[in-house]
PDB file of C-alpha atoms and ligand atoms in Angstrom:
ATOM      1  CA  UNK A  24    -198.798 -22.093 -46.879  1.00  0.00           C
ATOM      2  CA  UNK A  25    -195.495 -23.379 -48.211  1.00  0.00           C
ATOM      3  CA  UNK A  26    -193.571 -25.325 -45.159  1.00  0.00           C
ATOM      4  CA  UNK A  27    -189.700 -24.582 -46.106  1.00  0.00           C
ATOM      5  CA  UNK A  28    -188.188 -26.256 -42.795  1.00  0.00           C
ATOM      6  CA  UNK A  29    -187.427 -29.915 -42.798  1.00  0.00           C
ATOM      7  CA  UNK A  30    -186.547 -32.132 -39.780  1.00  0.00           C
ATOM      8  CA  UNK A  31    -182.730 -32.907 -40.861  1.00  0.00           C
ATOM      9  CA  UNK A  32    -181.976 -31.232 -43.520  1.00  0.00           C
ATOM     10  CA  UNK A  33    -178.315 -31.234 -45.263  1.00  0.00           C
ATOM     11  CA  UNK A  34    -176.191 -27.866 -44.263  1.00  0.00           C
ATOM     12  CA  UNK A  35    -176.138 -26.564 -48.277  1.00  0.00           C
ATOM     13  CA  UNK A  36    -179.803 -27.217 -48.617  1.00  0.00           C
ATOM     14  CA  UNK A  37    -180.117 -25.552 -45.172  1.00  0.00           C
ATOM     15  CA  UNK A  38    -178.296 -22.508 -46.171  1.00  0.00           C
ATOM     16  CA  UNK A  39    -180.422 -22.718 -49.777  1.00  0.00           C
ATOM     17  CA  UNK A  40    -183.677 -22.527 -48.021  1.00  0.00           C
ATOM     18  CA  UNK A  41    -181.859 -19.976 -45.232  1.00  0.00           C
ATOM     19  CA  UNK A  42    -181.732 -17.715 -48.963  1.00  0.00           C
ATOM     20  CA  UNK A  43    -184.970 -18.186 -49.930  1.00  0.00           C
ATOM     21  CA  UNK A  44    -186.382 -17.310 -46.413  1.00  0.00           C
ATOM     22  CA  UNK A  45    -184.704 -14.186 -46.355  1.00  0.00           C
ATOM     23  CA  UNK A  46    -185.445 -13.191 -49.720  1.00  0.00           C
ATOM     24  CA  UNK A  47    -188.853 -13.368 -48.263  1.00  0.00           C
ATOM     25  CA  UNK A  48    -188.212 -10.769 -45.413  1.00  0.00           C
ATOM     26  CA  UNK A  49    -188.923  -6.878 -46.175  1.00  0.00           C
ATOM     27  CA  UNK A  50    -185.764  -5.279 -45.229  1.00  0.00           C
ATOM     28  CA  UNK A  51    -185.434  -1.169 -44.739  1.00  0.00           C
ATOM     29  CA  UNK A  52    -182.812  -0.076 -46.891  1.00  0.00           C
ATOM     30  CA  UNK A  53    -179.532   1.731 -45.696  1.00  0.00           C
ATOM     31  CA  UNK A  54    -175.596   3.066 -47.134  1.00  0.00           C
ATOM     32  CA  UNK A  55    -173.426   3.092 -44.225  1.00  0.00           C
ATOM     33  CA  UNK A  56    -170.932   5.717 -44.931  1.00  0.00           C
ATOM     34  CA  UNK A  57    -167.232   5.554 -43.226  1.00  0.00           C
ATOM     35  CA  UNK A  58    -163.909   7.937 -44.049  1.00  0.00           C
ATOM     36  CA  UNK A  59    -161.107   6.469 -45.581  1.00  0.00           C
ATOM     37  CA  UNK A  60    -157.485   7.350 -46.217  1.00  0.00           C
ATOM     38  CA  UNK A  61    -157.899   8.485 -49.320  1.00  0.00           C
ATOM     39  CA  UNK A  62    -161.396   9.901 -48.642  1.00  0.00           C
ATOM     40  CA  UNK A  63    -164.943   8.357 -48.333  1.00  0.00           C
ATOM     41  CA  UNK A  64    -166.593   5.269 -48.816  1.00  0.00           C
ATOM     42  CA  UNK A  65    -169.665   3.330 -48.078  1.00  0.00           C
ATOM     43  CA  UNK A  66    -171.726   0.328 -49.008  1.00  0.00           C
ATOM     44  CA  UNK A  67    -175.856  -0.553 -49.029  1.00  0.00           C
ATOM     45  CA  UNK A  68    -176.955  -2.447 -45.951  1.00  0.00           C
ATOM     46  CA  UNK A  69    -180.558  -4.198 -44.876  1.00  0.00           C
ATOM     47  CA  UNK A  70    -178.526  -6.403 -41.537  1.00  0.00           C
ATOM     48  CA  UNK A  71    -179.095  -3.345 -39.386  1.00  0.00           C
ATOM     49  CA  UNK A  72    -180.768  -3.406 -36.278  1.00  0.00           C
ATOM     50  CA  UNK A  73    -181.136  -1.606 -33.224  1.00  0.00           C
ATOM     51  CA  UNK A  74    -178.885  -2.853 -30.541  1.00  0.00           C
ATOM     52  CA  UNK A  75    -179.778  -0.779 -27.286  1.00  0.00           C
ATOM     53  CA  UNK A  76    -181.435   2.190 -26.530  1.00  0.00           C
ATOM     54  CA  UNK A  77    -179.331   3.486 -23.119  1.00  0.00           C
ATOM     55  CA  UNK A  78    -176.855   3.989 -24.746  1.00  0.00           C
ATOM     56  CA  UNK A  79    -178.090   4.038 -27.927  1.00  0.00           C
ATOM     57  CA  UNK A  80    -176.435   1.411 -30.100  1.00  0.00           C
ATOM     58  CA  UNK A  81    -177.082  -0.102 -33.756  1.00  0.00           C
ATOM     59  CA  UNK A  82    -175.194  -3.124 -35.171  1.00  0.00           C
ATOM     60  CA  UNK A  83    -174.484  -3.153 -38.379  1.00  0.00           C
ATOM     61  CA  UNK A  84    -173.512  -6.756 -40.306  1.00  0.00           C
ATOM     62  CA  UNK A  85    -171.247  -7.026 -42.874  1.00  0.00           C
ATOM     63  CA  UNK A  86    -169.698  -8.700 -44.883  1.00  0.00           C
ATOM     64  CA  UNK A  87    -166.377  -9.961 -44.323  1.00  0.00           C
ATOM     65  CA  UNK A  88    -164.936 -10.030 -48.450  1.00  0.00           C
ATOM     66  CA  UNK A  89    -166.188  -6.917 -49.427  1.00  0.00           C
ATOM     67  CA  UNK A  90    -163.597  -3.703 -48.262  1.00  0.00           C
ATOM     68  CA  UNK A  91    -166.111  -1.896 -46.874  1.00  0.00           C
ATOM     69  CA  UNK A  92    -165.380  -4.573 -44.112  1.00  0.00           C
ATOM     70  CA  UNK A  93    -161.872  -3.575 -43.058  1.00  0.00           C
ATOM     71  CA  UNK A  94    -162.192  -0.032 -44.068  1.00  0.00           C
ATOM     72  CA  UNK A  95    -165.055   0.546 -41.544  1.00  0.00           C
ATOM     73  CA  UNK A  96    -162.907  -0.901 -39.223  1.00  0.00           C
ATOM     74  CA  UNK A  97    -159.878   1.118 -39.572  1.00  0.00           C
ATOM     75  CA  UNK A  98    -161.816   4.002 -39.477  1.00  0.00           C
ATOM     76  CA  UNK A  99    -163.505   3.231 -36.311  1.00  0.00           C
ATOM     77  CA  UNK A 100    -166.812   5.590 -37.175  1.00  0.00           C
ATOM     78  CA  UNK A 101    -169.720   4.762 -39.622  1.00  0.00           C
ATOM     79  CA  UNK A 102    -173.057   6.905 -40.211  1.00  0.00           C
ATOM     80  CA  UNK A 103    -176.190   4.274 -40.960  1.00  0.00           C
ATOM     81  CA  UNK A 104    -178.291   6.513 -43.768  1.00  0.00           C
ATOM     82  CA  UNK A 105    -182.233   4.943 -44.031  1.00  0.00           C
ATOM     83  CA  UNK A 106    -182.715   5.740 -47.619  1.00  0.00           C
ATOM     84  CA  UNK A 107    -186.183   7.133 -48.898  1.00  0.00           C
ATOM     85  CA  UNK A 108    -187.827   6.167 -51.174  1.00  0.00           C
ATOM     86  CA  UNK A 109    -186.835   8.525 -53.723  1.00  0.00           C
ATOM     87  CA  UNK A 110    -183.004   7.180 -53.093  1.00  0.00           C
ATOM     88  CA  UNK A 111    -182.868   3.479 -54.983  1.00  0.00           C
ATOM     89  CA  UNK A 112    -180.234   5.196 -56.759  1.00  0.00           C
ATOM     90  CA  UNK A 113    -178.030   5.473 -53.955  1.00  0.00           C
ATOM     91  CA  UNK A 114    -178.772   2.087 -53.032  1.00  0.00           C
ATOM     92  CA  UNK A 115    -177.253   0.816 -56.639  1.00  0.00           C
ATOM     93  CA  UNK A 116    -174.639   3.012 -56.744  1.00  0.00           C
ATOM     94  CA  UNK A 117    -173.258   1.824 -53.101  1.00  0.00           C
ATOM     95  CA  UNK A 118    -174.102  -1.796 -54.100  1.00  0.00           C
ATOM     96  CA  UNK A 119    -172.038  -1.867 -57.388  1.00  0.00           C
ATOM     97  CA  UNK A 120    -168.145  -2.208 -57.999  1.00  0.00           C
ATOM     98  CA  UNK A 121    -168.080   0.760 -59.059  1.00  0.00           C
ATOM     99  CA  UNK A 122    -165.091   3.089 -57.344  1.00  0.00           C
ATOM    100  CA  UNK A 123    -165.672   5.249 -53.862  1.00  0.00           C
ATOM    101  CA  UNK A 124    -166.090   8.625 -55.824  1.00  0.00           C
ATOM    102  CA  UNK A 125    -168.693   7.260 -58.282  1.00  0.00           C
ATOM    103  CA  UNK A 126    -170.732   5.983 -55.500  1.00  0.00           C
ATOM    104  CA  UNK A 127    -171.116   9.650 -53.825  1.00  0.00           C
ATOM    105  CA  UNK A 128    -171.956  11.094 -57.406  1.00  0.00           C
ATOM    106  CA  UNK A 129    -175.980  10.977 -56.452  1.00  0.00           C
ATOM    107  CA  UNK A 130    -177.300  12.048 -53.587  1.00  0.00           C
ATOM    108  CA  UNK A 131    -176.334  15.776 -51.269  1.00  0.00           C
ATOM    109  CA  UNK A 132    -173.218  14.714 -48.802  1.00  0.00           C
ATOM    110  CA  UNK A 133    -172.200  16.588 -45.620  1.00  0.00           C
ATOM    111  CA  UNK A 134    -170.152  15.145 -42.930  1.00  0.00           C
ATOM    112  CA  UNK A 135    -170.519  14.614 -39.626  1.00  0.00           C
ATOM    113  CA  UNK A 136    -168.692  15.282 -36.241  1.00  0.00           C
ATOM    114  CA  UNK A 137    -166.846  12.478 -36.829  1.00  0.00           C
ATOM    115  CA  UNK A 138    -165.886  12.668 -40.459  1.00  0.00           C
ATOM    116  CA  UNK A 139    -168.341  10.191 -41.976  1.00  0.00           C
ATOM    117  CA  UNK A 140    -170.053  11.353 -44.905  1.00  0.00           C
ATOM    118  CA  UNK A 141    -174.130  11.967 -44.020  1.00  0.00           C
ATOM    119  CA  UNK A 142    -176.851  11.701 -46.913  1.00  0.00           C
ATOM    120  CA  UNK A 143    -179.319  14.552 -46.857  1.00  0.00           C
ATOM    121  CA  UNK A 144    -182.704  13.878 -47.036  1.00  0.00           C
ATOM    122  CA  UNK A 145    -182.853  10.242 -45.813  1.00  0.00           C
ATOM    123  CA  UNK A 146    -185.652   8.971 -43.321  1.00  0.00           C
ATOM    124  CA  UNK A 147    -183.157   8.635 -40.287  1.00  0.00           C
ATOM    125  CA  UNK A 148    -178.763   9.427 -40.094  1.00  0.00           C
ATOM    126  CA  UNK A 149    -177.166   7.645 -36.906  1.00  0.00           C
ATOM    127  CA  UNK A 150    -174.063   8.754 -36.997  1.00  0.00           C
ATOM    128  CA  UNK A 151    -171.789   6.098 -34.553  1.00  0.00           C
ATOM    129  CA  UNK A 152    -168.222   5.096 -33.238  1.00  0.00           C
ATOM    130  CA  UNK A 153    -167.134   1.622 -33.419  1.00  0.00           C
ATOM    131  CA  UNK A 154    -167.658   0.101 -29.824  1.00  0.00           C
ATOM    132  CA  UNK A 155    -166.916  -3.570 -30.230  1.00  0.00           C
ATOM    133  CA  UNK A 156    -166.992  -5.862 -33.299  1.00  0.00           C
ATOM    134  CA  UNK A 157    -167.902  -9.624 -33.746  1.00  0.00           C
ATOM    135  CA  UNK A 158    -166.966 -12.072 -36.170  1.00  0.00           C
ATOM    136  CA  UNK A 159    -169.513 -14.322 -36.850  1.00  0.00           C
ATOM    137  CA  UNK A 160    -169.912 -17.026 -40.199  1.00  0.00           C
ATOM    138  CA  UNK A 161    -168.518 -15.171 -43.270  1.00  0.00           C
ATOM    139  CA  UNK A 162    -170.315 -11.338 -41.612  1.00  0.00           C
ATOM    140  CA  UNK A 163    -168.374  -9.109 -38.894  1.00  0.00           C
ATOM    141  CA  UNK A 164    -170.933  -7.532 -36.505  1.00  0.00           C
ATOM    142  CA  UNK A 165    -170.292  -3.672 -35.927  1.00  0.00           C
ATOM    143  CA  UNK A 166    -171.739  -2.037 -32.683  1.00  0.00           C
ATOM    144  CA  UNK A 167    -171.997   1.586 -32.843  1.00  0.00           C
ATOM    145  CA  UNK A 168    -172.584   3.721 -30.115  1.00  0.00           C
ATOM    146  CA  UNK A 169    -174.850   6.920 -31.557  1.00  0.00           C
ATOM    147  CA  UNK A 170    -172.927  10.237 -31.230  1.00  0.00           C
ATOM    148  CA  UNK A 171    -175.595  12.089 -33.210  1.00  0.00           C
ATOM    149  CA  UNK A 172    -179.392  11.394 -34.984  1.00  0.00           C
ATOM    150  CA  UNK A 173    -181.157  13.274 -37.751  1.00  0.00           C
ATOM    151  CA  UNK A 174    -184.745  12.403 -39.512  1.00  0.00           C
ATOM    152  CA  UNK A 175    -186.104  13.633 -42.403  1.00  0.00           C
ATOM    153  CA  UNK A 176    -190.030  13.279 -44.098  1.00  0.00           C
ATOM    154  CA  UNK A 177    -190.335  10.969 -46.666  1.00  0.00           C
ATOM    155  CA  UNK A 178    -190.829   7.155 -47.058  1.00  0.00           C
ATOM    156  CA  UNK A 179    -188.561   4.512 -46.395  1.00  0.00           C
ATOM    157  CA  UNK A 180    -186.981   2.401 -49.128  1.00  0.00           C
ATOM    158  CA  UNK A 181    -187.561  -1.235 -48.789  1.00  0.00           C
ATOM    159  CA  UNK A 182    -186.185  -4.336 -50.380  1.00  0.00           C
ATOM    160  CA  UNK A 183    -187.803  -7.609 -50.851  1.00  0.00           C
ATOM    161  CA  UNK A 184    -187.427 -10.529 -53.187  1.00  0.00           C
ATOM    162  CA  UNK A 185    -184.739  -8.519 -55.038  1.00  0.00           C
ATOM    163  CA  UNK A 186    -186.468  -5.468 -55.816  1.00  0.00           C
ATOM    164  CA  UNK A 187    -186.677  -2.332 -54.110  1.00  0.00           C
ATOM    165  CA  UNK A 188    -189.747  -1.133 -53.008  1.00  0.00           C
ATOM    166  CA  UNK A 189    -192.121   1.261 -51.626  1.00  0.00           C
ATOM    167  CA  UNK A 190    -194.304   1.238 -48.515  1.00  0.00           C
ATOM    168  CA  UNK A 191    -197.850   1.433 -48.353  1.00  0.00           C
ATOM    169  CA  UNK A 192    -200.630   2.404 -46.335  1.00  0.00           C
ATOM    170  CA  UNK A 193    -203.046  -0.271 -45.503  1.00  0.00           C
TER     171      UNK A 193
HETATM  172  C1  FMN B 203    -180.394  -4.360 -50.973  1.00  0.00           C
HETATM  173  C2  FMN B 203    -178.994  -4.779 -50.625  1.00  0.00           C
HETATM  174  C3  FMN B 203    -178.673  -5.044 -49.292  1.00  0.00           C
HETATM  175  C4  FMN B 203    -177.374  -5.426 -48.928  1.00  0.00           C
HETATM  176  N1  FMN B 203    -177.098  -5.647 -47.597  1.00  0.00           N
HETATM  177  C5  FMN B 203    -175.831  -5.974 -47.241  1.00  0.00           C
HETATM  178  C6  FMN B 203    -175.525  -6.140 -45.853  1.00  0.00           C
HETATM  179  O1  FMN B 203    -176.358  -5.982 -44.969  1.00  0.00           O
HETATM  180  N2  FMN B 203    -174.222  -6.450 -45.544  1.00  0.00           N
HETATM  181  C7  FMN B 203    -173.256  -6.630 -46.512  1.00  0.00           C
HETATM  182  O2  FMN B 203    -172.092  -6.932 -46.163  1.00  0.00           O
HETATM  183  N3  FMN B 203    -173.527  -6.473 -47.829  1.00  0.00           N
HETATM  184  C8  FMN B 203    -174.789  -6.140 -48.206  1.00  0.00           C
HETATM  185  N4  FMN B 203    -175.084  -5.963 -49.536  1.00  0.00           N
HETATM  186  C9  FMN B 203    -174.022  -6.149 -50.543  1.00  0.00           C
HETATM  187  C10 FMN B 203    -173.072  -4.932 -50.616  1.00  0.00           C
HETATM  188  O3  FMN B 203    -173.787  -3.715 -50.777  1.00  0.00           O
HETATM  189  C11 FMN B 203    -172.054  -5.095 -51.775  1.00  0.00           C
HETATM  190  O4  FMN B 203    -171.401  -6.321 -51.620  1.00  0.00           O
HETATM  191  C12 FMN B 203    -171.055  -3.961 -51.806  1.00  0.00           C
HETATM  192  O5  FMN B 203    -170.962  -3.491 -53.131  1.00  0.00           O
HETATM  193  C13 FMN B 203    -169.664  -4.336 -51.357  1.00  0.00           C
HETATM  194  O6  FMN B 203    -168.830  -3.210 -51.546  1.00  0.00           O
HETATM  195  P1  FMN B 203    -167.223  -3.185 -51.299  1.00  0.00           P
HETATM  196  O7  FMN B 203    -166.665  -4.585 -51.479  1.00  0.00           O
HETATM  197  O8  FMN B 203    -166.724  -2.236 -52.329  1.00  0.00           O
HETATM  198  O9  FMN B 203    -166.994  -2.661 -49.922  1.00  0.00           O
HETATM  199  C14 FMN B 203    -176.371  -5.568 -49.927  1.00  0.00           C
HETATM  200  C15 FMN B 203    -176.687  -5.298 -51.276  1.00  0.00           C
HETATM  201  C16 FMN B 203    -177.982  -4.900 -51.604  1.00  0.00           C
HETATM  202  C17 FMN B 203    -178.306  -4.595 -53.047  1.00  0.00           C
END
């Protein structure tokens, strides 16, 4: 096995092997969807994690450059959409610089109770209102409290080593 960790190791080389790590880590794939002024937006997530279950809570990490960042905060309500398998599109299209209406082009969009746009046929929808929000390093930390859940059958889409992927049974 390859030992990555060193005893003292300078911060950049640090954050280099803090990459590589990471890149190493199987992440479930997500857009998190949010209203805007003019509309809708969203961007494609993997720092997602439950936070609590009573209430239930996710918190979402982004980044603080992109516009996502500020937009999900202004509009105070995101909805976290697990992709399938069968959605890797939507996961490039809501990765890319591409504008807000381009990004919703693939995929069958409803909204939700609280305006966010929800994708159809993803494994799991948690549709949430912003409860409190961290800054931490370059990433802002959303907690959402859950105002509303929906699943769907399929297979989640997974990322790893910069590919998408499937899962497998063992
Ligand atoms: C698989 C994958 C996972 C990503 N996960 C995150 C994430 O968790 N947080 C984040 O801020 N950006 C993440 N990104 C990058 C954003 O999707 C990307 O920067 C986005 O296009 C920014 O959009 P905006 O600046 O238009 O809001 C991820 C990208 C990919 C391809």
């Amino acid at each position: 096995m390859m030992k990555i960790a060193t005893e003292t190791p300078m911060p950049s080389r640090l954050v280099d092997e803090y990459k590589t790590a990471m890149r190493h880590v199987a992440s479930q794939v997500a857009v998190v969807t949010f209203p805007t002024e003019t509309g809708r937006s969203g961007i494609t997530c993997t720092a997602i994690c439950s936070a609590s279950t009573e209430p239930p809570a996710l918190v979402v990490s982004v980044n603080r450059s992109t516009e996502a960042c500020e937009a999900i905060a202004k509009a105070g309500v995101f909805v976290v959409n697990h992709l399938s398998d069968e959605q890797s599109e939507i996961a490039r299209q809501f990765s890319s610089s591409g504008d807000a209406a381009r990004r919703f082009s693939v995929g069958y969009w409803q909204v939700g109770e609280t305006g966010a746009p929800i994708l159809e046929a993803a494994t799991a929808n948690f549709e949430c209102r912003v409860e409190e929000a961290m800054d931490f390093g370059e990433h802002r930390m959303f907690v959402g409290t859950v105002v509303s859940v929906r699943i769907d059958d399929g297979s989640a889409l997974l990322y790893r080593d910069g590919f998408f992927r499937r899962l497998v049974l063992e």
